[in-house]
Amino acid sequence: MLALLKMFIKEYIKDVWGAISSLLKGMKLTGYYFMHHNKEAITEQYPDNRKTLKMADRFRGEVVMPHDENNEHACTGCTACELACPNGTIKIITKMEPTPEGKKKKAIDTFVYRLELCTMCNLCIEACPTDAIKMDQTFEHSVFDRRLLTKKLNKPESKVREGIE
Amino acid sequence: MTREELQAALTELQSSLTFEEGGEWLNINAPAENFHELALKLRHTSGLYFDYLFCQTCVDWKTHLTMVYHLTSMTHRHNIVVKIKLDRNNPEVTTVCDIWRTAEFHEREVYELFGVNFLNHPDLRKLILPDDWIGYPLRKDYDDPVNMIKL
Amino acid sequence: MFEEVASTEQGDLVINIGPQHPATHGVLHLVITLNGETVKKVEPHLGYIHRSIEKMCESLSYRQFIYVTSRMDYLSSHINNHGCAMLVEKALQIEIPSRAQYIRVIMDELTRLASHQLWWGAMAMDIGALTPFFLAFREREMITDIMEETCGARLTMNYMVPGGIMYDIHPDFCKKVKEFIKHFRSKIDEYDELLTGNIIFQNRMKGIGILSKEDAISYGCSGPTARASGVSCDVRKIYPYEIYDQLKFDEVLATEGDSFARYQVRLVEMHQSMNIIEQLIDNIPEGEIQAKTKAVLKLPKGEFYTRIETARGEFGIYIVSEGGTTPYRIKFRSPGFSNLSALDHIVRGHKIGDMVAIMGTLDLVIPDIDR
């Protein structure tokens, strides 16, 4: 009987000791991070760090159409991106343009891009045969007026670069 | 069991079953009558022992509905697909949720999205849609001009 | 055969948890019948984030429908995309280049790691420990950075396309993954130190929420939830896809079926995922990243089913094709939906505080349940 009681007390003390030590172990780790918070902190001070903040090159922010210094782009208005888009984000309005030979040729009039519908899935960029559009790394898209989210990607008076079919 | 062995074993179980050619797994067409008995046999016959219902759904074929049960056996590792043709105007089939408990939720989902009535189901209510919803959204002729955006 | 449907008696308390409640990890609505503090019945009400993705996919082409699936189980979006791409490849019998296969598997395992890390933090927060959440997010940040650099997004990657992957890995990818593995191997010991051995945590987990093997199979549970009950259901082992049959890793099984077993299975799975990545990261073969596919994909007439092991369990995609460019009917078998159906069975008779802890170990993601 006494032996049993002794064993019980022994087990009990062992349990209590194990419990306290397991708690202390965790507290030690928390204490370590409390003392070394400068080394381990990964918090970024956004928006104060806007100037130094750099997104990854492939980050998908919004679709843009790069123009060169002659105000020329590479979009032929083939509507491949419009067909590839799952959400109806892109609408391409085409026009007929006379060529120097006197024939008429299909060309792009307006590239309408609706940012509010876009899910940044990159399928339009994959579909583009002439690499006319690309993903930009901007991410601050909030505006006060919803209409501002409907964008016209080709700049006014811009035209297709020579030699792109 | 291989496909041929399964087919032989299932024909022995119920002679009115028909089998479909092709497909990754053995496809079985079963009648809606007495389906519960067939399901019980599939679950408990040694050698078959389909104890895991991993997918249960419905397909609307415009003329009729088809319930599709994907079954697998955790001990023998073989799969079958059981299909039941249902009348589109009055789809009714006996529940299997006393055999495979997971069917309780799957059947409630099918009930509200396709309108299939599961007989003897203990708790057949709408699971996803609001209680006052009218119509069966996953049927092909469902139309909601207000909420559906067509591109 | 059924558990007697608990009737509400006088003195019972019916309370609502959710739809907006931090413990349900999303918009899940639970109607709970309580007798004192003991749970008599739990009734999930779903649909608060139901987007009818299955109906939506019926009007999307086979290239487009992949991106939607990353909105379902957003924590293992990569694996969902992978499953869909695999289904299209299986139906069209496209052989994908081995470089793409290696990268796909590495990405899958990284996603699994990130998902389990988030689960670890969120589950600890459910039972009232706040620190693990921050520790888990610190390590998870490294993975999301790797993903962002290579895939271009942190959560909804859409990196898989039918036939391979969208673009090649970033030049720094291998270096960063190796750095991460080395770093995380030391940090995962901290996880053990902080939580696993903790006496309060153990008392709240051990013997709580027991799910027997028979019930786990009957309820269609899969993933770590079922494996903790002793059900061998790892799709990577049983029906190997890509290059999993050439890899050395163990299927993590436990027999207890309680909350602590579910916890430990996921923790050991993190080690296994790191082992898999270490086997692959130095041996990525050179070559193509995409097989040649037609611009417009048309699946042959018939029915196709693919399954894949996500962080939560078996994710299945069932497509009925009529031979056109869009699926006739598509069904997503989501692991969370089946795991949730077992919740009522598990928590009956437990205290309400334990219910939240049990839900934490089930690792539910609500958009995955609702679809």
XYZ file of C-alpha atoms in Angstrom:
687
model
C 0.000 0.000 0.000
C 2.744 2.378 1.026
C 4.725 1.436 -2.037
C 1.738 2.222 -4.211
C 1.289 5.595 -2.556
C 4.972 6.294 -2.958
C 4.766 5.432 -6.643
C 1.719 7.624 -7.063
C 3.440 10.577 -5.415
C 6.525 9.969 -7.526
C 4.452 9.894 -10.718
C 2.566 12.964 -9.636
C 5.687 14.971 -8.981
C 7.148 13.759 -12.271
C 4.023 14.883 -14.101
C 4.036 18.282 -12.466
C 7.738 18.710 -13.167
C 7.245 17.647 -16.803
C 4.369 20.076 -17.170
C 6.281 23.005 -15.706
C 9.386 22.282 -17.728
C 7.358 22.058 -20.951
C 5.870 25.452 -20.206
C 9.270 26.910 -19.373
C 10.670 25.538 -22.613
C 8.078 27.446 -24.595
C 8.566 30.548 -22.472
C 12.289 30.373 -23.154
C 11.660 30.494 -26.883
C 9.259 33.389 -26.524
C 11.797 35.117 -24.305
C 14.498 34.603 -26.906
C 12.408 36.295 -29.564
C 11.520 39.058 -27.135
C 15.206 39.821 -26.647
C 16.216 39.332 -30.286
C 13.332 41.058 -32.014
C 15.628 43.226 -34.118
C 17.309 40.244 -35.728
C 14.216 38.255 -36.501
C 11.710 40.948 -37.431
C 10.428 40.638 -40.971
C 7.781 43.329 -40.800
C 7.852 45.820 -43.643
C 6.961 49.419 -42.915
C 4.556 49.907 -45.796
C 3.690 52.597 -46.982
C 6.736 54.354 -45.515
C 9.060 52.135 -47.554
C 7.400 52.893 -50.896
C 10.596 54.330 -52.351
C 12.649 51.209 -51.686
C 9.888 48.662 -52.151
C 10.501 46.570 -55.237
C 8.151 43.892 -56.444
C 9.379 40.735 -58.147
C 9.899 41.044 -61.895
C 7.154 38.591 -62.677
C 4.642 40.017 -60.227
C 1.278 40.387 -61.924
C -0.203 43.785 -61.127
C -2.095 44.978 -64.180
C -1.967 44.667 -67.939
C -0.141 47.455 -69.761
C 0.826 48.053 -73.360
C 4.391 49.344 -73.747
C 4.896 52.159 -76.249
C 8.277 53.166 -77.652
C 9.594 56.718 -78.135
C 7.818 57.091 -81.513
C 4.495 56.392 -79.799
C 4.277 53.016 -81.471
C 3.074 49.728 -80.003
C 3.020 46.149 -81.230
C -0.710 45.414 -81.077
C -2.279 44.355 -84.351
C -5.788 43.981 -82.968
C -5.967 40.224 -83.574
C -8.252 39.753 -80.510
C -6.333 36.677 -79.298
C -6.189 38.158 -75.807
C -9.894 38.938 -75.851
C -10.662 35.314 -76.643
C -8.228 34.016 -74.047
C -9.619 36.107 -71.214
C -11.938 34.143 -68.937
C -13.712 37.186 -67.478
C -14.346 39.482 -70.426
C -11.790 41.948 -69.128
C -10.476 42.936 -72.539
C -12.480 44.440 -75.383
C -10.752 45.325 -78.623
C -12.384 47.763 -80.991
C -10.910 47.588 -84.471
C -11.059 49.956 -87.427
C -10.177 49.703 -91.123
C -7.076 51.639 -92.072
C -5.866 52.326 -95.620
C -2.421 50.945 -96.429
C 0.060 52.761 -98.747
C -0.915 50.362 -101.543
C -4.451 51.664 -101.348
C -5.911 48.529 -99.744
C -7.756 48.508 -96.472
C -6.299 46.742 -93.452
C -7.704 45.902 -90.044
C -6.031 47.856 -87.251
C -6.651 48.539 -83.610
C -8.769 51.499 -82.624
C -9.153 51.088 -78.876
C -7.848 48.490 -76.418
C -10.312 48.610 -73.530
C -9.088 47.012 -70.341
C -11.368 46.727 -67.319
C -9.191 46.348 -64.268
C -12.101 45.653 -61.940
C -12.842 42.400 -63.766
C -9.239 41.248 -64.106
C -7.964 38.326 -62.040
C -4.321 38.617 -63.160
C -4.261 35.088 -64.568
C -1.723 35.970 -67.289
C -3.613 34.090 -70.024
C -3.873 37.148 -72.299
C -0.133 37.733 -72.186
C 0.458 34.060 -73.017
C -1.944 34.309 -75.934
C -0.499 37.470 -77.506
C 1.442 36.538 -80.674
C 3.317 39.849 -80.910
C 4.126 40.457 -77.204
C 2.224 43.713 -77.349
C 0.972 43.588 -73.774
C 2.724 42.741 -70.526
C 2.099 42.635 -66.820
C 3.110 45.670 -64.800
C 4.278 45.483 -61.193
C 1.997 48.167 -59.789
C -0.379 47.060 -57.085
C -2.014 50.164 -55.622
C -5.171 50.102 -57.682
C -7.753 51.685 -55.409
C -9.525 54.751 -56.788
C -12.511 56.797 -55.688
C -14.454 56.473 -58.937
C -15.207 53.082 -60.423
C -15.097 54.471 -63.958
C -11.378 55.118 -63.596
C -10.808 51.373 -63.571
C -11.863 51.068 -67.204
C -8.673 51.901 -69.029
C -7.680 52.545 -72.612
C -4.311 50.885 -73.069
C -3.183 52.252 -76.443
C -2.164 55.886 -76.208
C -3.884 58.460 -78.418
C -2.406 58.842 -81.909
C -0.297 55.716 -81.414
C 0.077 53.205 -84.216
C 1.438 49.767 -84.893
C 5.202 49.440 -85.194
C 6.489 48.808 -88.726
C 6.918 45.203 -89.707
C 4.579 43.626 -87.176
C 1.896 41.501 -88.726
C -9.779 -7.215 -59.136
C -9.359 -6.481 -62.790
C -12.040 -4.998 -64.933
C -13.181 -8.341 -66.343
C -13.318 -9.977 -62.935
C -15.312 -7.083 -61.549
C -17.720 -7.282 -64.443
C -18.232 -11.012 -63.886
C -18.694 -10.573 -60.151
C -21.195 -7.787 -60.631
C -23.227 -9.695 -63.208
C -23.478 -12.489 -60.682
C -24.702 -9.976 -58.120
C -27.482 -8.562 -60.253
C -28.130 -9.735 -63.786
C -29.973 -6.588 -64.896
C -26.798 -4.483 -64.881
C -25.384 -3.230 -68.152
C -21.802 -2.179 -68.662
C -20.349 0.640 -70.700
C -17.346 0.252 -72.944
C -14.358 2.498 -72.538
C -13.563 4.866 -69.723
C -10.848 4.581 -67.141
C -12.934 2.523 -64.729
C -15.773 0.073 -65.135
C -19.020 1.977 -65.756
C -22.211 0.304 -64.643
C -25.747 1.290 -65.549
C -28.131 0.262 -62.824
C -31.910 0.674 -62.620
C -33.269 3.109 -60.053
C -35.540 0.448 -58.567
C -33.952 -1.598 -55.815
C -30.805 0.482 -55.980
C -30.511 0.392 -52.236
C -30.219 -3.386 -52.265
C -27.537 -3.243 -54.929
C -25.654 -0.623 -52.921
C -25.802 -2.798 -49.834
C -24.423 -5.726 -51.800
C -21.645 -3.590 -53.271
C -20.703 -2.449 -49.817
C -20.759 -5.791 -48.032
C -19.971 -8.539 -50.555
C -16.544 -9.867 -49.739
C -14.215 -9.490 -52.673
C -15.965 -6.308 -53.802
C -16.212 -4.390 -50.529
C -16.721 -0.891 -51.904
C -16.509 1.016 -48.645
C -15.478 4.471 -49.842
C -17.850 6.699 -51.795
C -15.510 9.400 -52.959
C -17.684 11.284 -55.381
C -21.402 11.493 -55.831
C -22.945 13.813 -58.334
C -25.591 14.245 -60.967
C -25.505 15.116 -64.661
C -28.351 16.794 -66.503
C -28.691 15.342 -70.012
C -31.690 17.567 -70.906
C -33.836 14.465 -71.527
C -33.026 12.719 -68.278
C -30.816 13.006 -65.207
C -28.041 10.601 -64.311
C -26.824 10.027 -60.787
C -23.135 9.115 -60.755
C -21.541 7.276 -57.838
C -17.778 6.829 -57.757
C -16.903 3.957 -55.462
C -13.607 2.551 -54.369
C -12.525 -0.186 -52.045
C -9.983 0.752 -49.427
C -8.848 -2.867 -49.026
C -8.834 -4.102 -52.635
C -8.087 -0.758 -54.319
C -10.474 -1.128 -57.233
C -12.875 1.486 -58.508
C -16.233 1.430 -60.214
C -18.664 4.046 -61.423
C -22.360 3.364 -60.922
C -24.839 5.357 -62.992
C -28.549 5.546 -62.505
C -30.860 7.041 -65.075
C -33.628 9.136 -63.549
C -36.777 10.671 -64.924
C -36.236 14.390 -65.312
C -39.721 15.458 -64.250
C -39.887 13.302 -61.171
C -36.363 12.244 -60.193
C -36.422 9.866 -57.274
C -33.873 7.462 -55.899
C -33.346 5.832 -52.546
C -30.700 7.374 -50.369
C -27.443 5.568 -49.690
C -26.423 7.664 -46.708
C -27.059 4.799 -44.298
C -24.376 2.834 -46.185
C -21.885 5.587 -46.884
C -22.329 8.409 -44.388
C -20.635 10.954 -46.633
C -23.642 10.704 -48.959
C -25.726 12.689 -46.507
C -24.103 15.973 -47.490
C -23.564 15.048 -51.110
C -27.218 14.144 -51.513
C -28.358 17.361 -49.921
C -26.196 19.224 -52.411
C -27.595 17.282 -55.369
C -31.125 17.740 -54.029
C -30.947 21.512 -54.115
C -28.874 21.925 -57.256
C -30.632 19.284 -59.406
C -33.888 18.639 -57.619
C -33.356 14.923 -57.156
C -35.566 13.606 -54.382
C -33.773 11.113 -52.146
C -36.207 8.753 -50.481
C -35.643 7.898 -46.817
C -33.028 10.620 -46.409
C -33.037 11.640 -42.730
C -32.554 15.345 -43.243
C -33.272 16.459 -46.794
C -33.025 20.244 -46.654
C -31.212 22.878 -48.627
C -27.547 23.007 -47.688
C -26.013 25.761 -49.781
C -28.866 27.848 -51.165
C -31.257 29.980 -49.116
C -34.394 28.158 -48.014
C -36.690 30.140 -50.300
C -34.714 29.546 -53.498
C -36.778 28.508 -56.499
C -35.309 26.415 -59.302
C -32.393 24.042 -59.643
C -29.298 26.039 -60.631
C -27.159 23.291 -62.120
C -29.835 22.074 -64.519
C -29.172 23.080 -68.085
C -32.399 25.016 -68.568
C -31.995 27.137 -65.431
C -32.036 30.810 -66.159
C -31.596 33.746 -63.829
C -31.552 36.960 -65.846
C -30.764 39.105 -62.805
C -27.808 37.322 -61.248
C -26.263 35.468 -64.171
C -23.783 37.449 -66.223
C -23.304 36.114 -69.708
C -20.197 37.184 -71.540
C -28.027 2.777 -38.108
C -28.125 6.516 -37.667
C -27.168 8.276 -34.553
C -30.410 9.335 -33.065
C -31.147 12.804 -34.335
C -30.808 14.789 -31.148
C -34.027 16.547 -30.365
C -34.093 19.912 -28.704
C -35.368 19.586 -25.181
C -36.339 22.206 -22.705
C -33.221 23.765 -21.247
C -31.134 23.220 -24.353
C -29.417 26.177 -25.836
C -29.192 26.690 -29.593
C -26.438 29.069 -30.599
C -25.025 30.233 -33.893
C -21.314 30.319 -34.552
C -20.583 32.334 -37.619
C -20.982 33.154 -40.494
C -18.579 35.842 -39.331
C -16.525 34.263 -36.607
C -12.750 33.993 -36.296
C -12.869 30.367 -35.146
C -14.556 29.110 -38.288
C -11.734 30.420 -40.539
C -14.143 31.920 -43.016
C -17.830 32.234 -43.582
C -19.035 28.959 -42.126
C -22.253 29.022 -40.170
C -22.678 26.396 -37.462
C -25.914 25.972 -35.545
C -25.028 24.232 -32.312
C -27.410 22.655 -29.837
C -25.911 22.739 -26.365
C -26.855 21.041 -23.169
C -25.029 23.096 -20.607
C -21.586 23.189 -22.154
C -21.856 19.850 -23.927
C -22.460 19.802 -27.646
C -25.508 17.784 -28.608
C -25.589 18.509 -32.302
C -23.721 20.589 -34.860
C -25.422 21.584 -38.048
C -23.324 23.322 -40.683
C -25.055 25.829 -42.932
C -23.028 26.452 -46.043
C -23.302 28.722 -49.012
C -22.058 32.063 -47.761
C -19.209 31.983 -50.266
C -20.818 29.745 -52.874
C -19.869 31.050 -56.298
C -21.175 28.091 -58.283
C -17.801 27.448 -59.814
C -19.126 24.243 -61.353
C -21.704 26.177 -63.359
C -19.169 28.855 -64.210
C -16.755 26.296 -65.631
C -19.403 25.071 -68.055
C -18.847 28.248 -70.068
C -15.057 28.368 -69.793
C -12.611 26.689 -72.150
C -10.140 24.040 -70.995
C -7.354 26.605 -70.716
C -9.478 29.073 -68.820
C -11.133 26.860 -66.223
C -7.840 26.142 -64.464
C -7.530 29.609 -62.978
C -10.919 29.364 -61.229
C -9.842 26.355 -59.191
C -7.211 28.367 -57.340
C -10.127 30.308 -55.842
C -11.489 27.164 -54.245
C -8.866 25.869 -51.886
C -6.792 29.005 -51.859
C -4.128 27.493 -49.603
C -3.285 24.731 -52.033
C -4.189 26.561 -55.212
C -1.132 25.191 -56.966
C -2.228 21.615 -56.403
C -5.764 22.336 -57.586
C -4.391 23.863 -60.786
C -2.113 20.881 -61.166
C -5.042 18.483 -60.927
C -6.992 20.307 -63.611
C -4.009 20.478 -65.929
C -3.436 16.762 -65.354
C -7.006 15.954 -66.306
C -6.714 17.777 -69.619
C -3.390 16.052 -70.296
C -4.854 12.660 -69.454
C -7.837 13.175 -71.724
C -5.743 14.406 -74.645
C -2.878 11.992 -73.910
C -0.258 14.699 -73.778
C 3.179 13.648 -72.536
C 4.646 16.458 -70.526
C 8.417 17.086 -70.419
C 10.248 15.815 -67.359
C 11.514 19.270 -66.418
C 7.935 20.443 -66.066
C 7.105 17.368 -63.998
C 9.926 18.035 -61.565
C 9.012 21.682 -61.163
C 5.359 20.809 -60.698
C 6.129 18.381 -57.896
C 8.459 20.828 -56.143
C 5.799 23.520 -56.358
C 3.158 21.137 -55.024
C 5.253 20.266 -52.018
C 6.107 23.897 -51.335
C 2.402 24.656 -51.411
C 1.724 21.791 -49.032
C 4.373 23.149 -46.672
C 2.910 26.637 -46.800
C -0.578 25.299 -46.204
C 0.465 23.182 -43.241
C 2.385 26.104 -41.768
C -0.683 28.294 -41.925
C -2.779 25.492 -40.449
C -0.303 25.123 -37.594
C -0.535 28.782 -36.710
C -4.291 29.045 -37.137
C -4.964 25.869 -35.182
C -2.831 27.073 -32.296
C -4.729 30.342 -32.348
C -8.012 28.427 -32.136
C -6.975 26.921 -28.849
C -5.751 30.260 -27.574
C -2.025 30.416 -28.307
C -1.182 33.522 -30.274
C 2.606 33.267 -30.716
C 2.623 30.251 -33.089
C 0.571 32.215 -35.590
C 3.331 34.770 -36.000
C 6.069 32.175 -36.100
C 4.246 30.198 -38.781
C 3.669 33.264 -40.905
C 7.317 34.223 -40.681
C 8.365 30.984 -42.370
C 5.420 30.976 -44.739
C 6.528 34.382 -45.968
C 9.668 32.784 -47.405
C 7.599 30.373 -49.490
C 5.239 33.062 -50.743
C 8.271 35.107 -51.737
C 9.631 32.181 -53.740
C 6.222 31.726 -55.354
C 5.925 35.397 -56.130
C 9.304 35.450 -57.815
C 8.674 32.418 -59.995
C 4.908 32.347 -60.543
C 4.092 36.041 -60.287
C 1.514 35.763 -57.534
C 1.497 34.876 -53.885
C -1.736 32.959 -53.473
C -3.578 32.394 -56.749
C -0.685 31.284 -58.867
C -2.202 29.928 -62.094
C 1.221 28.563 -63.002
C 0.081 25.266 -64.494
C -1.110 25.118 -68.072
C -2.185 22.032 -69.994
C 1.064 20.546 -71.245
C 3.448 21.884 -68.650
C 4.061 25.094 -66.778
C 3.559 28.674 -67.831
C 7.143 29.855 -67.701
C 10.494 28.586 -66.523
C 11.625 28.889 -62.922
C 13.391 32.023 -61.781
C 17.209 31.743 -61.873
C 17.353 32.157 -58.078
C 14.678 29.553 -57.454
C 16.874 26.550 -56.553
C 19.126 28.619 -54.330
C 16.221 30.141 -52.451
C 14.420 26.836 -51.988
C 17.567 25.251 -50.561
C 18.020 28.193 -48.234
C 14.422 27.869 -47.122
C 14.692 24.130 -46.440
C 17.831 24.654 -44.385
C 16.193 27.470 -42.457
C 12.930 25.643 -41.906
C 14.579 22.444 -40.680
C 15.891 24.401 -37.718
C 12.647 26.287 -37.206
C 10.380 23.229 -37.210
C 12.127 22.082 -34.042
C 10.980 25.314 -32.491
C 7.435 24.367 -33.422
C 7.845 21.200 -31.367
C 9.423 23.073 -28.502
C 6.749 25.706 -28.387
C 3.594 23.689 -28.868
C 3.907 19.922 -29.199
C 5.387 19.336 -25.773
C 3.302 21.956 -24.047
C 1.232 20.380 -21.296
C -1.805 22.591 -21.784
C -1.806 21.869 -25.484
C -1.461 18.124 -24.953
C -4.287 18.002 -22.466
C -6.534 19.792 -24.905
C -5.611 17.504 -27.781
C -5.037 13.983 -26.532
C -8.120 11.767 -26.525
C -10.303 14.583 -27.842
C -12.330 14.259 -31.009
C -11.712 10.631 -31.815
C -12.632 9.530 -35.324
C -12.484 5.770 -35.800
C -11.109 4.172 -38.946
C -14.510 2.843 -40.055
C -16.136 6.223 -39.580
C -13.342 8.006 -41.416
C -13.891 5.750 -44.428
C -17.662 5.968 -44.233
C -17.615 9.743 -44.016
C -15.326 9.914 -47.020
C -12.577 11.671 -45.103
C -9.243 11.974 -46.816
C -5.869 13.550 -46.341
C -4.238 13.971 -42.928
C -7.647 13.791 -41.227
C -8.192 10.223 -42.436
C -4.556 9.183 -42.150
C -4.596 10.087 -38.463
C -7.313 7.458 -38.077
C -5.207 4.837 -39.811
C -6.772 5.005 -43.278
C -4.111 4.655 -45.915
C -5.383 7.116 -48.502
C -2.413 9.089 -49.815
C -3.079 9.516 -53.536
C 0.632 10.132 -54.060
C 1.334 6.576 -52.909
C -1.715 4.641 -54.090
C -2.296 6.195 -57.494
C 1.038 7.899 -58.186
C 1.016 10.739 -60.654
C 3.893 12.676 -62.256
C 7.119 11.391 -60.681
C 5.898 10.453 -57.226
C 6.505 6.745 -57.912
C 10.239 7.422 -58.250
C 10.513 9.327 -54.994
C 11.321 8.053 -51.541
C 8.842 9.245 -48.959
C 6.608 7.676 -46.354
C 2.896 7.839 -46.033
C 2.363 9.257 -42.562
C -0.133 7.179 -40.626
C -1.368 7.262 -37.058
C -3.863 5.009 -35.347
C -5.289 7.063 -32.491
C -7.606 9.205 -34.585
C -7.746 11.984 -31.998
C -6.876 15.635 -32.393
C -3.286 15.065 -31.356
C -2.830 12.372 -34.017
C -4.149 14.741 -36.683
C -1.736 17.356 -35.397
C 1.256 15.034 -35.506
C 0.446 13.612 -38.934
C 0.544 17.089 -40.422
C 3.742 17.954 -38.606
C 5.504 14.808 -39.846
C 4.129 15.469 -43.331
C 6.031 18.733 -43.349
C 9.236 16.762 -42.824
C 8.261 14.399 -45.645
C 7.565 17.305 -47.990
C 10.989 18.722 -47.251
C 12.543 15.323 -47.990
C 10.777 15.224 -51.352
C 11.947 18.696 -52.280
C 15.522 17.848 -51.289
C 15.490 14.803 -53.542
C 14.382 16.869 -56.520
C 15.901 20.305 -56.206
C 19.403 19.340 -57.363
C 18.222 17.080 -60.162
C 15.857 19.230 -62.196
C 16.583 18.100 -65.768
C 17.202 20.588 -68.536
C 14.832 20.808 -71.454
C 11.435 21.968 -72.511
C 8.897 23.224 -69.995
C 5.808 22.806 -72.146
C 4.611 20.119 -74.496
C 3.252 21.326 -77.801
C -0.502 21.697 -77.640
C -3.103 23.032 -79.995
C -4.287 26.583 -79.495
C -7.864 25.405 -78.952
C -8.196 22.327 -76.792
C -11.056 19.939 -77.436
C -11.536 17.004 -75.116
C -12.829 13.812 -76.715
C -16.370 12.726 -75.897
C -16.497 10.851 -72.637
C -16.025 11.116 -68.913
C -12.786 11.799 -67.108
C -11.823 11.721 -63.478
C -8.533 12.751 -61.934
C -7.532 12.830 -58.330
C -4.695 14.592 -56.651
C -3.510 14.901 -53.071
C -3.894 18.455 -51.826
C -2.843 19.608 -48.380
C -6.338 18.778 -47.124
C -6.922 15.488 -48.854
C -8.102 13.998 -52.076
C -9.230 16.559 -54.634
C -11.133 15.053 -57.534
C -12.212 16.559 -60.818
C -14.961 14.863 -62.800
C -15.584 16.147 -66.303
C -18.277 15.049 -68.705
C -17.256 16.133 -72.174
C -19.429 16.277 -75.255
C -16.437 16.819 -77.528
C -16.643 20.597 -77.536
C -14.318 23.296 -76.281
C -16.078 23.624 -72.936
C -16.996 20.942 -70.397
C -20.603 19.727 -70.425
C -20.598 19.109 -66.691
C -17.826 19.491 -64.194
C -17.802 18.378 -60.591
C -15.135 19.160 -58.056
C -14.849 16.663 -55.261
C -13.373 18.835 -52.571
C -11.735 17.236 -49.542
C -13.088 19.820 -47.118
C -16.707 19.034 -47.956
C -16.386 15.404 -46.904
C -14.216 16.190 -43.900
C -16.782 18.706 -42.684
C -19.556 16.120 -42.853
C -17.721 14.157 -40.163
C -17.642 17.156 -37.809
C -21.068 16.509 -36.297
C -20.123 12.920 -35.545
C -16.790 13.862 -33.961
C -17.862 16.662 -31.664
C -21.027 15.160 -30.161
C -20.561 14.867 -26.430
C -17.564 17.173 -26.284
C -17.429 20.575 -24.660
C -17.953 23.607 -26.867
C -14.391 24.771 -26.304
C -13.128 21.487 -27.658
C -15.302 21.850 -30.717
C -13.274 24.820 -31.846
C -10.049 22.887 -31.263
C -11.357 19.899 -33.227
C -12.386 22.151 -36.094
C -8.870 23.549 -36.067
C -7.364 20.102 -36.512
C -9.733 19.264 -39.380
C -8.097 22.105 -41.316
C -11.189 23.388 -43.082
C -10.984 25.956 -45.842
C -14.449 27.344 -46.437
C -14.255 28.348 -50.142
C -13.156 24.769 -50.762
C -16.291 23.454 -49.067
C -18.690 25.842 -50.768
C -17.139 25.939 -54.250
